Tab-separated table of N, CA, C and O in Angstrom:
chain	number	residue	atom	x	y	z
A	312	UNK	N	-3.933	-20.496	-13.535
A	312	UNK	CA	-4.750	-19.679	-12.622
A	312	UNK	C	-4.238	-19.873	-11.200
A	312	UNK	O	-3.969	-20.975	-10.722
A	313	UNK	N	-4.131	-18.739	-10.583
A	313	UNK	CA	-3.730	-19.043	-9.048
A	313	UNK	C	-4.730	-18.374	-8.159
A	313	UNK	O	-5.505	-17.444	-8.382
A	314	UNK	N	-4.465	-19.226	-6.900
A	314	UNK	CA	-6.010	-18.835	-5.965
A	314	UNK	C	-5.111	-17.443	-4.790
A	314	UNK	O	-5.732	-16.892	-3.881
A	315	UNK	N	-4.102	-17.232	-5.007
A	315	UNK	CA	-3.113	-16.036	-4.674
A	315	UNK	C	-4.086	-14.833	-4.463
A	315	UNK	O	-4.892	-14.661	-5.378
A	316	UNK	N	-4.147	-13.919	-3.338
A	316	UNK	CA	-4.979	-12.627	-2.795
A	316	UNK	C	-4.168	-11.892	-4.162
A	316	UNK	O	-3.062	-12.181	-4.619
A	317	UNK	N	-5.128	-10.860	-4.617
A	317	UNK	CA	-3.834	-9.937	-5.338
A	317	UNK	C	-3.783	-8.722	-4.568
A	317	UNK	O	-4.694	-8.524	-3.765
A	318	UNK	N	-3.110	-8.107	-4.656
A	318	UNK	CA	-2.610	-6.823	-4.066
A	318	UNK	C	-3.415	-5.476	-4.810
A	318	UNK	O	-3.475	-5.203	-6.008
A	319	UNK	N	-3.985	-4.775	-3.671
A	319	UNK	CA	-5.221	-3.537	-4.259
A	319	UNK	C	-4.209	-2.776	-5.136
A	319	UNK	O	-4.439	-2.276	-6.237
A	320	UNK	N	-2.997	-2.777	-4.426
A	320	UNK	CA	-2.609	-1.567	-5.298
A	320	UNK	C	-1.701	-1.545	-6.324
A	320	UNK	O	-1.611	-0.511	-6.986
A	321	UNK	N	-0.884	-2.666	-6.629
A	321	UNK	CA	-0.330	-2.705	-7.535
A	321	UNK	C	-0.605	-3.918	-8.278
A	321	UNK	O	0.078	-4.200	-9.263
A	322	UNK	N	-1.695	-4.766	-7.821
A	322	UNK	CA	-2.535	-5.796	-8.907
A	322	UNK	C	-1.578	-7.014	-9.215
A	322	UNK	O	-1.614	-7.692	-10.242
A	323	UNK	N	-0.768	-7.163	-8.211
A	323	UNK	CA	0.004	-8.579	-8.383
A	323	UNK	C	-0.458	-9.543	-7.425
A	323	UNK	O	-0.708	-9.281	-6.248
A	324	UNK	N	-0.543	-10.457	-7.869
A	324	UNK	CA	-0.851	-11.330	-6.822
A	324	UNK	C	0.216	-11.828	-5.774
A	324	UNK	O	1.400	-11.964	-6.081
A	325	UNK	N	-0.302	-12.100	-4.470
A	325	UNK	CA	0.161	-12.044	-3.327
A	325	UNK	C	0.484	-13.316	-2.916
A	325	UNK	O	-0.401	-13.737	-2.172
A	326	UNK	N	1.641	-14.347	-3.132
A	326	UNK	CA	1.890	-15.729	-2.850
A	326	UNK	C	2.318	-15.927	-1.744
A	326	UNK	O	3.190	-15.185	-1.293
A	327	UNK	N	1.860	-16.885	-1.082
A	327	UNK	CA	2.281	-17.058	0.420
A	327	UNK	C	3.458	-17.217	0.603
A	327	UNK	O	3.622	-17.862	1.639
A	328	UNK	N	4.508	-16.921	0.055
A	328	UNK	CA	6.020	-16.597	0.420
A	328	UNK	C	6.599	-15.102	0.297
A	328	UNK	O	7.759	-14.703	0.402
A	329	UNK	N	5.122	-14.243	-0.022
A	329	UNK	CA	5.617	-13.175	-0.249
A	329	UNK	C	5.662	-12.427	0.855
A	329	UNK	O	4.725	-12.792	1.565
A	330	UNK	N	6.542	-11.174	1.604
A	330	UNK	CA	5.902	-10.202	2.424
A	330	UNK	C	4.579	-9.644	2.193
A	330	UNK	O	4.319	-9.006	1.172
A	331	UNK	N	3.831	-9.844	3.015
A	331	UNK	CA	2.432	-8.964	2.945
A	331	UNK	C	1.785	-8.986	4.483
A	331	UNK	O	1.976	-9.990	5.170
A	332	UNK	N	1.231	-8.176	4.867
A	332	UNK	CA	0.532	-7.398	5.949
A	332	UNK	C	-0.922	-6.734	5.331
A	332	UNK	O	-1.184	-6.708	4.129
A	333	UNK	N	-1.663	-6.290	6.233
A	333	UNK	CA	-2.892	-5.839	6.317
A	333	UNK	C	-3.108	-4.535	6.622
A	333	UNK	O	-2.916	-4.210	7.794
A	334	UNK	N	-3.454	-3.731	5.864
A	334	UNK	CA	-3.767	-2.626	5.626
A	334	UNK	C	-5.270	-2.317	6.262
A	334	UNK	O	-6.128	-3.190	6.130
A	335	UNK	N	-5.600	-1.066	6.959
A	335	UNK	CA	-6.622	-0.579	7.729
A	335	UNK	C	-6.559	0.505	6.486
A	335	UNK	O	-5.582	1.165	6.130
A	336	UNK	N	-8.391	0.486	5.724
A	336	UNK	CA	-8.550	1.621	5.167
A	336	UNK	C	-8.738	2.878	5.665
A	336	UNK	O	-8.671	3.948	5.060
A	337	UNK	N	-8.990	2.657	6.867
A	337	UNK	CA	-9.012	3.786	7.724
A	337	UNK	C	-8.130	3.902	8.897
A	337	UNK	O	-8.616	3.748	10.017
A	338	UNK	N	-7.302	4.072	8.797
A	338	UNK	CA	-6.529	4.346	10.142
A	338	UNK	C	-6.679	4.126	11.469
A	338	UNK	O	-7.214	4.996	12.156
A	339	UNK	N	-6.046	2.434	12.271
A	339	UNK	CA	-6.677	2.729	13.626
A	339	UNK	C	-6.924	4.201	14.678
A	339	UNK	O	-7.865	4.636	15.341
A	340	UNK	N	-6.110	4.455	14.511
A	340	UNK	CA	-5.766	5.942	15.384
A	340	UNK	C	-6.639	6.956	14.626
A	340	UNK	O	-6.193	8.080	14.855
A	341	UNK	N	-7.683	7.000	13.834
A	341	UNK	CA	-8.505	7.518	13.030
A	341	UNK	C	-10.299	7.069	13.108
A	341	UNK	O	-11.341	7.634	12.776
A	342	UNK	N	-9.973	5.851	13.687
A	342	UNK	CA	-11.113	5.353	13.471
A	342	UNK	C	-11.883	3.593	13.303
A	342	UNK	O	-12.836	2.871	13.593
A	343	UNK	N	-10.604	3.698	12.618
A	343	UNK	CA	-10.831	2.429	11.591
A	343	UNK	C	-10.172	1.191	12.380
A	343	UNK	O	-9.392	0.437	11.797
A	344	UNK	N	-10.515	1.016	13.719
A	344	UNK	CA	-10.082	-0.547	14.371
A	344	UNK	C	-10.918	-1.592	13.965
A	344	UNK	O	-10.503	-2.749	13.901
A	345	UNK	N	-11.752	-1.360	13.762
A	345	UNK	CA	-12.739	-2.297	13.236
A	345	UNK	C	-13.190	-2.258	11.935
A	345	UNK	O	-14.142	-2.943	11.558
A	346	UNK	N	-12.385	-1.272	10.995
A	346	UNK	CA	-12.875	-0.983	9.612
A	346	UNK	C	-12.706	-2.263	9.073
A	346	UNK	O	-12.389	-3.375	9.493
A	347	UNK	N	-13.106	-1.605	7.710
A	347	UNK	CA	-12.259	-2.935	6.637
A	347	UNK	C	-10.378	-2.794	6.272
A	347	UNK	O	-9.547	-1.889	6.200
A	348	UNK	N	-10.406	-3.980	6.153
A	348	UNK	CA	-8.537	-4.407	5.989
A	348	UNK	C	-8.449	-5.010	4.546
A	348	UNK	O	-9.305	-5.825	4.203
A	349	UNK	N	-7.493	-4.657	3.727
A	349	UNK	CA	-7.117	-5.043	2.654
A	349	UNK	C	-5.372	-5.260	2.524
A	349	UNK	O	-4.587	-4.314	2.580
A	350	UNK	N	-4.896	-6.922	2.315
A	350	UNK	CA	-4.144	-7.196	2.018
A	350	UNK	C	-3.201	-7.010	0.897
A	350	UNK	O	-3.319	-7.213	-0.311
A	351	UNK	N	-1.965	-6.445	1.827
A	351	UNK	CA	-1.012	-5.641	0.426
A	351	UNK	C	0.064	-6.675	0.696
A	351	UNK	O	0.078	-7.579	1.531
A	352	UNK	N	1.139	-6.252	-0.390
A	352	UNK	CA	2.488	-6.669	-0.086
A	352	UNK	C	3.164	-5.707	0.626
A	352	UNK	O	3.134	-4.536	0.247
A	353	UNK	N	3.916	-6.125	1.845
A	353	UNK	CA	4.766	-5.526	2.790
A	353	UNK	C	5.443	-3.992	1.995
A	353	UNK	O	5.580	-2.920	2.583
A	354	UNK	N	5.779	-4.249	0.603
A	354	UNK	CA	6.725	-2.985	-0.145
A	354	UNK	C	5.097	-2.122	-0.390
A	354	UNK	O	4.870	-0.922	-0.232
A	355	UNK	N	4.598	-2.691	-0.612
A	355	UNK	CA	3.224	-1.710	-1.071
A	355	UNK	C	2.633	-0.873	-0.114
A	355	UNK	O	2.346	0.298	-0.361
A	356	UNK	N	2.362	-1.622	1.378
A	356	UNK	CA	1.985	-0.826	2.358
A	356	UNK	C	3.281	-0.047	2.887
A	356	UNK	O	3.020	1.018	3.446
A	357	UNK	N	4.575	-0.385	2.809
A	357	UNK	CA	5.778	0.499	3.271
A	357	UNK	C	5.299	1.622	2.555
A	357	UNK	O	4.800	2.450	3.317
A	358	UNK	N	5.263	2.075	0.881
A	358	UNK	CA	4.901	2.842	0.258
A	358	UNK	C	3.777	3.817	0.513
A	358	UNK	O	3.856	5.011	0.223
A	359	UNK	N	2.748	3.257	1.060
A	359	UNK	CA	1.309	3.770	1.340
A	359	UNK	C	1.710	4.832	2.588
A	359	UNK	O	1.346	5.995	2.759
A	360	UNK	N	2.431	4.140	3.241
A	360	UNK	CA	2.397	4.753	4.890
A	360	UNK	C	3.474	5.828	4.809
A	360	UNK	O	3.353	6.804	5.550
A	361	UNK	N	5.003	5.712	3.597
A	361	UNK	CA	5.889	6.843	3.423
A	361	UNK	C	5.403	7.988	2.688
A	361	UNK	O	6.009	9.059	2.725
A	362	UNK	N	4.005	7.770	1.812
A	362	UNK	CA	3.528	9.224	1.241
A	362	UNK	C	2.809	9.639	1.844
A	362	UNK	O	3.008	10.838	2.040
A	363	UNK	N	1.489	9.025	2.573
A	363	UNK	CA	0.221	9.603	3.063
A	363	UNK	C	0.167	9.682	4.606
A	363	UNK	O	0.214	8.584	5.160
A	364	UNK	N	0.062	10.933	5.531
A	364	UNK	CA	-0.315	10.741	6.807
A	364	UNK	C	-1.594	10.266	7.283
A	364	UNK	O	-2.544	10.005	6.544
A	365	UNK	N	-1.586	10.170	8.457
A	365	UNK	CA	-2.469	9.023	8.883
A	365	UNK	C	-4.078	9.942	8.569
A	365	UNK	O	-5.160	9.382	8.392
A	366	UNK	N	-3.888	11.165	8.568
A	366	UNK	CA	-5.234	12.213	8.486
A	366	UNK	C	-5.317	12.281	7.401
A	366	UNK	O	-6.454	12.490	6.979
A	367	UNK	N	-3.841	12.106	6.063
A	367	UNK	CA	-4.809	12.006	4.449
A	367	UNK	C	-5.494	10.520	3.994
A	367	UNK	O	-6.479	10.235	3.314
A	368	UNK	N	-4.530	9.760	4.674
A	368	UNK	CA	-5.335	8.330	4.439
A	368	UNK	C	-6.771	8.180	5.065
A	368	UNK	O	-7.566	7.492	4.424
A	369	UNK	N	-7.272	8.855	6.473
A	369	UNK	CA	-8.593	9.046	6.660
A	369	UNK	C	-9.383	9.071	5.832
A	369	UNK	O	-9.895	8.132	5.223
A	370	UNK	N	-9.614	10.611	5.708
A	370	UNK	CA	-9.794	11.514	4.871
A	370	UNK	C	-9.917	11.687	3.335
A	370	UNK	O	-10.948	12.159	2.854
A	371	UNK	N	-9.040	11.369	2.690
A	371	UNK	CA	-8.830	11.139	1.432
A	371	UNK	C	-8.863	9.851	0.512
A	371	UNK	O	-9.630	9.640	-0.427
A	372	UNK	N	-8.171	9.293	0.845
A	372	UNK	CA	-7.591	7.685	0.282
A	372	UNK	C	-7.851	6.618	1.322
A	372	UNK	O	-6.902	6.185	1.975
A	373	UNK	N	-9.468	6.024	1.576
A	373	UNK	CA	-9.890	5.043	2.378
A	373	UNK	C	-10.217	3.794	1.691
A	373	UNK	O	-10.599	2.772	2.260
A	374	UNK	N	-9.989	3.986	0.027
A	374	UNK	CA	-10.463	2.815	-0.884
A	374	UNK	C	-9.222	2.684	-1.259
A	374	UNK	O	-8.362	3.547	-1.083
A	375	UNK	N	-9.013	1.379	-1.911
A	375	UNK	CA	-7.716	1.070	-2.933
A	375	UNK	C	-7.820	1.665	-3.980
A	375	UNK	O	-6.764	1.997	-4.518
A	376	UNK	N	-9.235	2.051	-4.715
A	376	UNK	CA	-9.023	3.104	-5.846
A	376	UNK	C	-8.384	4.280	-5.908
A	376	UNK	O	-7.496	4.659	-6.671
A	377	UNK	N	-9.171	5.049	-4.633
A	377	UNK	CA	-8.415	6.287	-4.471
A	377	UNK	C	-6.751	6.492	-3.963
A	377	UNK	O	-5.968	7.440	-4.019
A	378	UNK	N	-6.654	4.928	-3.385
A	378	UNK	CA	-5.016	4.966	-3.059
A	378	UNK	C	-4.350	5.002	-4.483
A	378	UNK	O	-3.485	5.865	-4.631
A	379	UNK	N	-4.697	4.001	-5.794
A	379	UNK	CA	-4.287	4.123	-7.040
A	379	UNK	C	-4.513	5.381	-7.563
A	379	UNK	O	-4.071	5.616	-8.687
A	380	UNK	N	-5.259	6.435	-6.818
A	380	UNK	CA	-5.284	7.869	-8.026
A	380	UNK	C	-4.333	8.429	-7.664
A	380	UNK	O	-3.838	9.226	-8.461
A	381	UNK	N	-3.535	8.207	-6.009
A	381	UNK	CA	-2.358	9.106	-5.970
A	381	UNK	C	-1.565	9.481	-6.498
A	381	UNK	O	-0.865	8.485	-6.679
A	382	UNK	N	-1.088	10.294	-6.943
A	382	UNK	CA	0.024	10.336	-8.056
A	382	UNK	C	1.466	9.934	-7.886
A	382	UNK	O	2.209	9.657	-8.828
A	383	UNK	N	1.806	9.923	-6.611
A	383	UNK	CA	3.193	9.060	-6.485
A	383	UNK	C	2.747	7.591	-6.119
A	383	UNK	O	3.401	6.675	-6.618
A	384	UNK	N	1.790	7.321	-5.371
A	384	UNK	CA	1.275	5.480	-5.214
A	384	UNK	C	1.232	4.896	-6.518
A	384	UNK	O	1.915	3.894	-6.731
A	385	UNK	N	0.075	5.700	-7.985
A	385	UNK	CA	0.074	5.199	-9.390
A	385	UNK	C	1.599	5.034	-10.083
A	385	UNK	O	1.877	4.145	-10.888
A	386	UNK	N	2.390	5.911	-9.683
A	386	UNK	CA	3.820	6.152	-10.066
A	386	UNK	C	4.471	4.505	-9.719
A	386	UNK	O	4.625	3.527	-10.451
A	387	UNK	N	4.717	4.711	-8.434
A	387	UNK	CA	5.496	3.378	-7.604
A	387	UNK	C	4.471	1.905	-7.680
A	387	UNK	O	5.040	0.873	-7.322
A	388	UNK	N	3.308	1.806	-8.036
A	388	UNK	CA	2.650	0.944	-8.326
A	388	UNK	C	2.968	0.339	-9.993
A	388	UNK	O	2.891	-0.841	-10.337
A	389	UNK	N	3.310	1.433	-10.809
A	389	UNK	CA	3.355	1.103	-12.101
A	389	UNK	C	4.857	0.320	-12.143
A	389	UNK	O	5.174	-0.562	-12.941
A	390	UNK	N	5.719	0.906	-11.025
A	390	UNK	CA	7.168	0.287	-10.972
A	390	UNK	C	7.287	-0.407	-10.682
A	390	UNK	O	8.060	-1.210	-11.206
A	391	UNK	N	6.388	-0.721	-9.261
A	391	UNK	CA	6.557	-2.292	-8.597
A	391	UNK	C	5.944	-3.475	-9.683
A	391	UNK	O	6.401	-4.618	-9.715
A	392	UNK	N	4.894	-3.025	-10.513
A	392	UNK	CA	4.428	-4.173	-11.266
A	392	UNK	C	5.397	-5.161	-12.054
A	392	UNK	O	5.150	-6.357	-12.204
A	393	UNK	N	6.486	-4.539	-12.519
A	393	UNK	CA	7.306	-4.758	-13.620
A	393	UNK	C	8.481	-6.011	-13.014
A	393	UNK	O	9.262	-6.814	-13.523
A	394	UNK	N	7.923	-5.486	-11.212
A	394	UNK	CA	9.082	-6.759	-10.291
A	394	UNK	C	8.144	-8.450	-10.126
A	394	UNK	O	6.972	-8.659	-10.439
A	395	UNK	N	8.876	-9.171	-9.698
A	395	UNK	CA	8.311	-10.469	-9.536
A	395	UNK	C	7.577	-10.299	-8.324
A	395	UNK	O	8.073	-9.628	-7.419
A	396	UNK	N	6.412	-10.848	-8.194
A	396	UNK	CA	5.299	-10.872	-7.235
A	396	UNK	C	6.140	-10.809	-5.397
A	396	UNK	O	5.757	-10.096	-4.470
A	397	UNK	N	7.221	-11.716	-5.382
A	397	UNK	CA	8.182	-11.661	-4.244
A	397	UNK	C	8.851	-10.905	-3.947
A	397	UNK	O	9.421	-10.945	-2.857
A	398	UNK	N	9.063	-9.688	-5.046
A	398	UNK	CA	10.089	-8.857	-4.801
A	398	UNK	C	9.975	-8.045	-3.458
A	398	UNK	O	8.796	-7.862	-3.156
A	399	UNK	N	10.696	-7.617	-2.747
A	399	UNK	CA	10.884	-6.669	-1.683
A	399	UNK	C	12.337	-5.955	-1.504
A	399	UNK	O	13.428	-6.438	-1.804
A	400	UNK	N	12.119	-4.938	-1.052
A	400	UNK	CA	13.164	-3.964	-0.752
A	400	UNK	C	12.783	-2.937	0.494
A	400	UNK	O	11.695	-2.773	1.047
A	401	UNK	N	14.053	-2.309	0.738
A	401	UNK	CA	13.269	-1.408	1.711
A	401	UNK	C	13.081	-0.345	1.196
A	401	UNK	O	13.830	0.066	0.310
A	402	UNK	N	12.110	0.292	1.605
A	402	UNK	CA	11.057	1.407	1.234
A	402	UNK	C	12.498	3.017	1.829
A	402	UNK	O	13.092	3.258	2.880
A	403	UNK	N	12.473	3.431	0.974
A	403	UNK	CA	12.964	4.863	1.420
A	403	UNK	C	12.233	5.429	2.453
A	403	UNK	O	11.076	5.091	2.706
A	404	UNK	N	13.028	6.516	3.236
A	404	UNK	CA	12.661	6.980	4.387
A	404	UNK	C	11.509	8.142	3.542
A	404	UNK	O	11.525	8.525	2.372
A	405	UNK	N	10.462	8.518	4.789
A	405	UNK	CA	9.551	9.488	4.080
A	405	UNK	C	10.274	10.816	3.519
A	405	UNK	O	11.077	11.641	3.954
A	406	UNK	N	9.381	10.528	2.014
A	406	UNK	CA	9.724	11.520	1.454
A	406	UNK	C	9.707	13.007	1.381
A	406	UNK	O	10.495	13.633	0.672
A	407	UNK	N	8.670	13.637	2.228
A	407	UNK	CA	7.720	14.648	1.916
A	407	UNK	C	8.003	14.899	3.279
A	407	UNK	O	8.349	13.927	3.950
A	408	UNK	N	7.914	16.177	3.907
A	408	UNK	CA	7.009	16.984	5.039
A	408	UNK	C	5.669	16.780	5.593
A	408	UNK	O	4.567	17.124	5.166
A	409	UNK	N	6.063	16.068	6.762
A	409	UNK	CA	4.424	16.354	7.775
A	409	UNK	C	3.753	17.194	7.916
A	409	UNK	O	2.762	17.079	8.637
């Protein structure tokens, strides 16, 4: 058993040698300076921030559930699982149109 944060969105746990940062469910520039924060791994929030603009993450995807219904986050979440809890890489440039 490990006392390790796990990660909302791809459900690995988060070891203190891993990259990880803090996620605003709501977007400072939206709202959310004082919201709630949920700890990801650094590749997970790279991911979060290259599909969703800052007005669909408002708006749309303010829980870790609804970040898992995305259909490319569930996609790249199901991929990252399969890596070791440490893994990191860099995140491709955004994919999609603003």
């Amino acid at each position: 058993m490990t006392d390790d944060p796990i990660c909302p969105l791809c459900l690995r746990p988060i070891p203190a040698e891993a990259k990880s940062s803090l996620h605003h469910l709501v977007p400072k520039l939206k709202g959310g300076k004082h919201g709630p924060t949920v700890r990801l791994h650094q590749i997970c929030h790279n991911e979060i921030h290259a599909t969703l603009t800052e007005a669909e993450l408002a708006r749309d995807y303010d829980t870790p559930d609804k970040l898992r219904s995305h259909p490319r986050l569930a996609k790249f979440a199901a991929w990252v699982a399969k890596r070791p809890p440490t893994f990191q890489s860099k995140t491709p440039g955004r994919r999609r149109l603003r």
